[in-house]
Coordinates of C-alpha atoms in Angstrom, one line a residue:
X1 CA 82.0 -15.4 123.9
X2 CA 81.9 -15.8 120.4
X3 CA 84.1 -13.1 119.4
X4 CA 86.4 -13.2 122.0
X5 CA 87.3 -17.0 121.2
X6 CA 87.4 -16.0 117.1
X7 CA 89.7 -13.9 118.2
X8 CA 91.8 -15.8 120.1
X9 CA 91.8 -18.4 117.2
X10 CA 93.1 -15.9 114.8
X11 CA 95.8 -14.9 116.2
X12 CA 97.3 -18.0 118.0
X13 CA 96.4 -20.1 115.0
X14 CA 95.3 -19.0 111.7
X15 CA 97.6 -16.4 111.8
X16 CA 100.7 -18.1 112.3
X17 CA 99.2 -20.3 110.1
X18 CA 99.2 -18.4 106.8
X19 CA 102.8 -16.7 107.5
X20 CA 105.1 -19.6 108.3
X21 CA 102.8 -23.1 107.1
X22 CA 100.9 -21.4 104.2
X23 CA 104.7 -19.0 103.5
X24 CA 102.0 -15.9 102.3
X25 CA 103.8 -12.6 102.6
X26 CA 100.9 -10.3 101.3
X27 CA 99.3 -8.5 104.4
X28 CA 96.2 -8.0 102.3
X29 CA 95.7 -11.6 101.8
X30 CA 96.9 -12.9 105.5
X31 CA 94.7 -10.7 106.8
X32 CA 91.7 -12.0 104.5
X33 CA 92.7 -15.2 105.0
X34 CA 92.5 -14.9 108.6
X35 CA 89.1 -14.0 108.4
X36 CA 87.2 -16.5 105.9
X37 CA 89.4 -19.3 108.4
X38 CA 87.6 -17.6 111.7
X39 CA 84.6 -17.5 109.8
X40 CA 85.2 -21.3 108.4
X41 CA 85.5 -22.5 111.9
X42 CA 82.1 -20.9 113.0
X43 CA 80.1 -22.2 110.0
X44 CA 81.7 -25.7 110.4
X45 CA 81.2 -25.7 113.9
X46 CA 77.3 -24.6 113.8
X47 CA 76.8 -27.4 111.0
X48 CA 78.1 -30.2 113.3
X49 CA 76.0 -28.6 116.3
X50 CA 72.7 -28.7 113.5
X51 CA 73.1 -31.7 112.4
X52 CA 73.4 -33.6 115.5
X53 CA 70.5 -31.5 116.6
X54 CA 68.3 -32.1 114.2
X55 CA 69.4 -36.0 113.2
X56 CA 66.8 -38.3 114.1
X57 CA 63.9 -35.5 114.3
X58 CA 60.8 -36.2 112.6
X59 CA 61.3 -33.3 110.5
X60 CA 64.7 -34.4 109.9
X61 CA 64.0 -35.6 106.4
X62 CA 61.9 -32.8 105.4
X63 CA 64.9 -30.6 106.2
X64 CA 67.4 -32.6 103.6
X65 CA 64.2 -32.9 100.9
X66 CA 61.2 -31.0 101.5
X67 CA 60.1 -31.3 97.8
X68 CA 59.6 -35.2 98.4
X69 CA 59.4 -35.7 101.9
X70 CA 56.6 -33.0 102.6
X71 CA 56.4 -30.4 105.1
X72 CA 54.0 -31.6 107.4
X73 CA 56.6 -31.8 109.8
X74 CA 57.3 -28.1 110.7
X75 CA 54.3 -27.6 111.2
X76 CA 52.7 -29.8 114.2
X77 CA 49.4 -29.2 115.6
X78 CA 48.9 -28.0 118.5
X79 CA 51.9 -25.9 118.2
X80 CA 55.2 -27.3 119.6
X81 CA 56.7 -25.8 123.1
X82 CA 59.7 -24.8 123.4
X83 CA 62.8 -26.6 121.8
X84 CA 64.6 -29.4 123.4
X85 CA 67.8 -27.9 125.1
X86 CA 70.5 -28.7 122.0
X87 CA 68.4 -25.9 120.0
X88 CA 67.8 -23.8 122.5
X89 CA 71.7 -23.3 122.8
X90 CA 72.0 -23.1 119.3
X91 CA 69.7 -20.3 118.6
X92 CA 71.3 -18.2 121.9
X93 CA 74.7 -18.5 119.5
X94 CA 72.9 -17.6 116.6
X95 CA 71.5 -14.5 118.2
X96 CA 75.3 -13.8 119.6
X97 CA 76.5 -14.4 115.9
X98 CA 74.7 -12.3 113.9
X99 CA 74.4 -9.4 116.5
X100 CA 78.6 -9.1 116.6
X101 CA 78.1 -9.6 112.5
X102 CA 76.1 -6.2 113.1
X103 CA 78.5 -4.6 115.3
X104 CA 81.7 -5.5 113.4
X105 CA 79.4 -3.4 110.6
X106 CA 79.6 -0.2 112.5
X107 CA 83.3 -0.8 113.3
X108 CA 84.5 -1.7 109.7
X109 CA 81.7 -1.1 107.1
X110 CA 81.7 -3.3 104.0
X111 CA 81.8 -1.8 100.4
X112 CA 77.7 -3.6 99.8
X113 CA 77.0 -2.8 103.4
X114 CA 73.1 -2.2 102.5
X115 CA 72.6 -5.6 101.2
X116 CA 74.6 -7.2 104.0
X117 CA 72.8 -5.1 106.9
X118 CA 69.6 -6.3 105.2
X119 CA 70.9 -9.8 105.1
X120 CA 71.6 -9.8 108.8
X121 CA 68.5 -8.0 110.0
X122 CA 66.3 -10.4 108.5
X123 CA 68.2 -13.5 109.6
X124 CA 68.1 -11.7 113.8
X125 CA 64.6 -11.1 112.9
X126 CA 63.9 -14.9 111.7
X127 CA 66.0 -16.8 114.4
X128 CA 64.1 -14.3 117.1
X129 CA 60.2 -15.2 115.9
X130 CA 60.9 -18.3 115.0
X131 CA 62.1 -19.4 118.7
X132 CA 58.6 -18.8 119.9
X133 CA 56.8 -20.5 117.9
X134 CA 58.2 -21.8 114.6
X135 CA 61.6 -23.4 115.9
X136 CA 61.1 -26.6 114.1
X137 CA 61.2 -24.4 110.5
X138 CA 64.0 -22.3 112.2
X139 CA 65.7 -25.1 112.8
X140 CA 65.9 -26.4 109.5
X141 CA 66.6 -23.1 107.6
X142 CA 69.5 -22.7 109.8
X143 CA 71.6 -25.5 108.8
X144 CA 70.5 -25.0 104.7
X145 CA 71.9 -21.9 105.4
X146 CA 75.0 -23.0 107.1
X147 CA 76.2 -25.4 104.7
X148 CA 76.7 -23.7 102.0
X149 CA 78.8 -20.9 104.1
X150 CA 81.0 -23.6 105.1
X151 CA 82.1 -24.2 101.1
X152 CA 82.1 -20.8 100.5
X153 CA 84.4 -19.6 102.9
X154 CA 86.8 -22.1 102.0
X155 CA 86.7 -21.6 98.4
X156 CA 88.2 -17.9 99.8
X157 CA 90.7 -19.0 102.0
X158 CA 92.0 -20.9 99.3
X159 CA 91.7 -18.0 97.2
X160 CA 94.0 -15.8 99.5
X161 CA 96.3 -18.6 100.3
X162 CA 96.7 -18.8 96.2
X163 CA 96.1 -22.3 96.2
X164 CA 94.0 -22.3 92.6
X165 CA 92.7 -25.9 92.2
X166 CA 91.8 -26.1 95.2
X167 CA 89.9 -22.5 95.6
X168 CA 87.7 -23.5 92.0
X169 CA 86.2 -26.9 93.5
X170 CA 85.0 -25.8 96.2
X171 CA 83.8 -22.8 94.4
X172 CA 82.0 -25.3 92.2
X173 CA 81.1 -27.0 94.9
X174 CA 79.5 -23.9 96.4
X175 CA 77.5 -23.1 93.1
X176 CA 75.7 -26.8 93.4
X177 CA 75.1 -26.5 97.3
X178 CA 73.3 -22.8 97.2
X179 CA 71.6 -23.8 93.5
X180 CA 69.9 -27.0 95.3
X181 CA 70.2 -25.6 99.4
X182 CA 68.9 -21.9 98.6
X183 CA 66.6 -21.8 95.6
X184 CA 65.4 -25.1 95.5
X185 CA 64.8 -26.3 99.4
X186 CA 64.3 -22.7 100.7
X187 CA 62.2 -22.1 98.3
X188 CA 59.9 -25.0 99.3
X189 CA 60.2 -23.9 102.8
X190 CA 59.2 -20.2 102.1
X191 CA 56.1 -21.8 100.4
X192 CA 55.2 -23.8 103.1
X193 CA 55.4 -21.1 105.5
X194 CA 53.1 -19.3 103.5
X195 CA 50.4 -22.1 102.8
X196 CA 51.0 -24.5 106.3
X197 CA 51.9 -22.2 109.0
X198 CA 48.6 -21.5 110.1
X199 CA 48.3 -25.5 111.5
X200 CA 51.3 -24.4 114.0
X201 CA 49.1 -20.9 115.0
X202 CA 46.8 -20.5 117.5
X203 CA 43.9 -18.7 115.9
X204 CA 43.7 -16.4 118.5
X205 CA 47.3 -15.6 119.4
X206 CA 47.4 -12.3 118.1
X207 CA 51.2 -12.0 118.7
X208 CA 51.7 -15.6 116.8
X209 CA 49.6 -14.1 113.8
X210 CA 51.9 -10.8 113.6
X211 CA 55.0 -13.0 113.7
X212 CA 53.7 -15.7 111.3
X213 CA 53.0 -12.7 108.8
X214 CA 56.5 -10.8 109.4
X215 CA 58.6 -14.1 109.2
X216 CA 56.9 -14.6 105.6
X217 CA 58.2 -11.3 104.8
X218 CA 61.2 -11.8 105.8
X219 CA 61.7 -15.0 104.2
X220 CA 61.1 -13.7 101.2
X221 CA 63.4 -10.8 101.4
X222 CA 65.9 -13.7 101.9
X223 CA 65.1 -15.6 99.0
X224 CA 65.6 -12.8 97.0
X225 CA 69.2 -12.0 98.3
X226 CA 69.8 -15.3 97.6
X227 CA 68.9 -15.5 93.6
X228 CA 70.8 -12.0 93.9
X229 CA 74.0 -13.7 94.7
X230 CA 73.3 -17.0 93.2
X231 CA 73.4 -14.3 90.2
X232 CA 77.1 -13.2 91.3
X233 CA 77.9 -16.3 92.0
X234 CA 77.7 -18.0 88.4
X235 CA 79.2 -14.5 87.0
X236 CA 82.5 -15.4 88.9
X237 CA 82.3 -19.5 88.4
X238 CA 81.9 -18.3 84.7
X239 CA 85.1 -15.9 84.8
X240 CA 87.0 -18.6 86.6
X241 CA 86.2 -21.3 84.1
X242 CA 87.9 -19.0 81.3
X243 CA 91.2 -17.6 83.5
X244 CA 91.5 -21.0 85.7
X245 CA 91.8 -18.5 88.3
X246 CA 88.9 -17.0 91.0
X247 CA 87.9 -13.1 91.0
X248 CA 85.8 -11.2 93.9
X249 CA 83.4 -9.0 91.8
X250 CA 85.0 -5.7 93.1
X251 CA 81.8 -4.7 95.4
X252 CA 81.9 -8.1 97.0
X253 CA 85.9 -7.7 97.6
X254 CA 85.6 -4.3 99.4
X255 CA 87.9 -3.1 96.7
X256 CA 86.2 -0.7 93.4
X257 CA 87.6 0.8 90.2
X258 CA 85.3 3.4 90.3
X259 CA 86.7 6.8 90.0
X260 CA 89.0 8.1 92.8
X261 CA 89.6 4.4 94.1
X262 CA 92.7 1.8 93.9
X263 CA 92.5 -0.8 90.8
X264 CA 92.2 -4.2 91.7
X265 CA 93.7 -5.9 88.9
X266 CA 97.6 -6.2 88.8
X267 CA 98.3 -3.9 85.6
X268 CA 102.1 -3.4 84.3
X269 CA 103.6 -0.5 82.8
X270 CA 106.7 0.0 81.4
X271 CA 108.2 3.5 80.9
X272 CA 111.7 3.6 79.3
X273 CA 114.7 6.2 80.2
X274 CA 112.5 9.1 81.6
X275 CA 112.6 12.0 84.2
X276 CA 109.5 12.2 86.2
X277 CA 109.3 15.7 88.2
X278 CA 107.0 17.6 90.6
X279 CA 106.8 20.1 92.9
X280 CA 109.1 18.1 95.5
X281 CA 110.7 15.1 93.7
X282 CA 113.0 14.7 90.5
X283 CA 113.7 10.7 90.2
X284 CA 115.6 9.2 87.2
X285 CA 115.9 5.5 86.1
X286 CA 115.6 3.0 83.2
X287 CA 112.5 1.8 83.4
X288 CA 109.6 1.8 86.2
X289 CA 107.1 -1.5 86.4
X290 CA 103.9 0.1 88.4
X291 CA 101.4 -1.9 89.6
X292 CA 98.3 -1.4 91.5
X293 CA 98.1 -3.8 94.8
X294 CA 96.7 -2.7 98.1
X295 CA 99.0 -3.8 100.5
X296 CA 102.5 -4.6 98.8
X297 CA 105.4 -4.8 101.6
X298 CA 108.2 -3.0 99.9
X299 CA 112.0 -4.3 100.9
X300 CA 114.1 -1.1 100.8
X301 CA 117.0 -2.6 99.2
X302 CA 115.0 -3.8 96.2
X303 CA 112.4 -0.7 95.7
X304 CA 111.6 2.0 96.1
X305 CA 107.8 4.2 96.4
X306 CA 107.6 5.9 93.6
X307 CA 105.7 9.5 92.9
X308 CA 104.1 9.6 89.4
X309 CA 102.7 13.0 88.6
X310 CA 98.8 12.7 87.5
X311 CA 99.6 13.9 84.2
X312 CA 101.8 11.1 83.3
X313 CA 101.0 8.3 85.3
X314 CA 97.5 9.2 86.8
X315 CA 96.9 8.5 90.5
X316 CA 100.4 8.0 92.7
X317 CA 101.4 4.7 93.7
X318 CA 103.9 3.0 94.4
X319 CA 106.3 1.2 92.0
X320 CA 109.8 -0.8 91.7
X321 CA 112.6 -0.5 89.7
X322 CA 115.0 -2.1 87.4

């Protein structure tokens, strides 16, 4: 269900959207766009259905400040059954969510596919122990989680829509959010787990004891993705404070400069009055600007693809005249 409405909202919305309202032209970033909007809507979306979840719980302030309001909370004795029915939906969509995240994996790997995979097996692991007995914890992790994806991915629809100002804010804003959401709270509630989970176990549930021990792992394989990216995440907040401008590190981006692949940055060469020859193709003008971009749509009355042989130009690519 998921999917198919994502889907359906990308392309009767976002991408009409980004062609005629937003006026982008690049495939490349349409097609990005189209994606961190989908995925903006499902983040947003599972916030609201968190929130007003969780509102009003008693573990609703330890969710927001577990360093000050204690932790006591998640961890009730004896154990808590199962969740009321506004969590119970929420963790069936989870499930669905990060299982198509899996899929769509298979279909169209990214470039850091191990770290993501991990990513995504641990979360399916943690929302599928933590139903049956740690739900209240679950619960809570969920929507740390969630609000910082909900700044990201609009700091990169901004990106690919090219609107600057607005794609550095919320990039700011998305530094503060995971510094204080994914180091500081999580870290409190990966602690807790470790030192207060046993008041929610059944000493002699053997399955409860397994789980409890493999959720701890788990959690920590999280919190260790996330100082990972927290790392990433200053290194392009930095860059972006010198250029004014936001830059994917090229194995987040899906693109490389490694040897054999495309460059990523836009780079500008100008040849003057030269004859460029191979095998098959003998072309003759004033000067050539080449550039590396992905996905440029060439007009034919205004350029042309252009063959450069290896030993002038390096790899072939495409170019436009003058």
């Amino acid at each position: 269900i998921i999917f198919v409405a994502q889907l359906i909202m990308e392309q009767v919305v976002y991408l009409p959207l980004s062609a005629h309202a937003l006026g982008m032209k690049k495939n490349e970033f349409r097609a990005k766009f189209v994606k961190e909007v989908s995925s903006l809507t499902w983040h947003g979306v599972a916030v609201a259905w968190e929130w007003y979840a969780l509102q009003g719980t008693a573990w609703w302030a330890a969710t927001l400040s577990p360093w000050t309001a204690g932790t006591t909370e998640f961890w009730p004795a004896p154990p808590p059954g199962v969740p009321h029915e506004a969590l119970r939906l929420l963790y069936l969509a989870q499930v669905g969510y990060y299982v198509q995240g899996l899929a769509g994996y298979v279909i169209d790997p990214p470039r850091d596919i191990l770290v993501m995979t991990l990513h995504h097996v641990s979360a399916l692991a943690l929302i599928v122990m933590s139903y049956f007995f740690f739900w209240r914890v679950g619960s809570a992790i969920l929507l740390l989680h969630e609000a910082t994806d909900v700044f990201l991915h609009a700091s990169k629809a901004f990106h690919y829509a090219e609107l600057d100002l607005a794609a550095n804010v919320t990039f700011a804003t998305v530094a503060v959010s995971w510094m204080y959401l994914r180091l500081v709270c999580f870290s409190r509630l990966v602690f807790s787990a470790a030192t207060e989970s046993g008041a929610a176990i059944d000493p002699e549930d053997e399955l409860a004891q397994r789980f409890s021990t493999a959720c701890i792992i788990f959690l920590c394989v999280l919190q260790l993705l996330h100082v990972y990216w927290f790392k990433l995440i200053m290194t392009v907040l930095v860059a972006a404070l010198g250029s004014g401008k936001l830059k994917e590190p090229d194995h987040a981006s899906g693109k490389g400069t490694s040897s054999g692949a495309k460059p990523t940055l836009e780079k500008v060469r100008e040849r003057s009055a030269s004859v460029y020859s191979d095998k098959k193709t003998r072309i003759r003008r004033n000067s050539v600007f080449i550039y590396a971009d992905d996905n440029v749509d060439i007009a034919a009355d205004s350029m042309i693809g252009v063959i450069v042989p290896p030993a002038i130009g390096g790899p072939r690519i495409r170019g436009k005249t003058t």
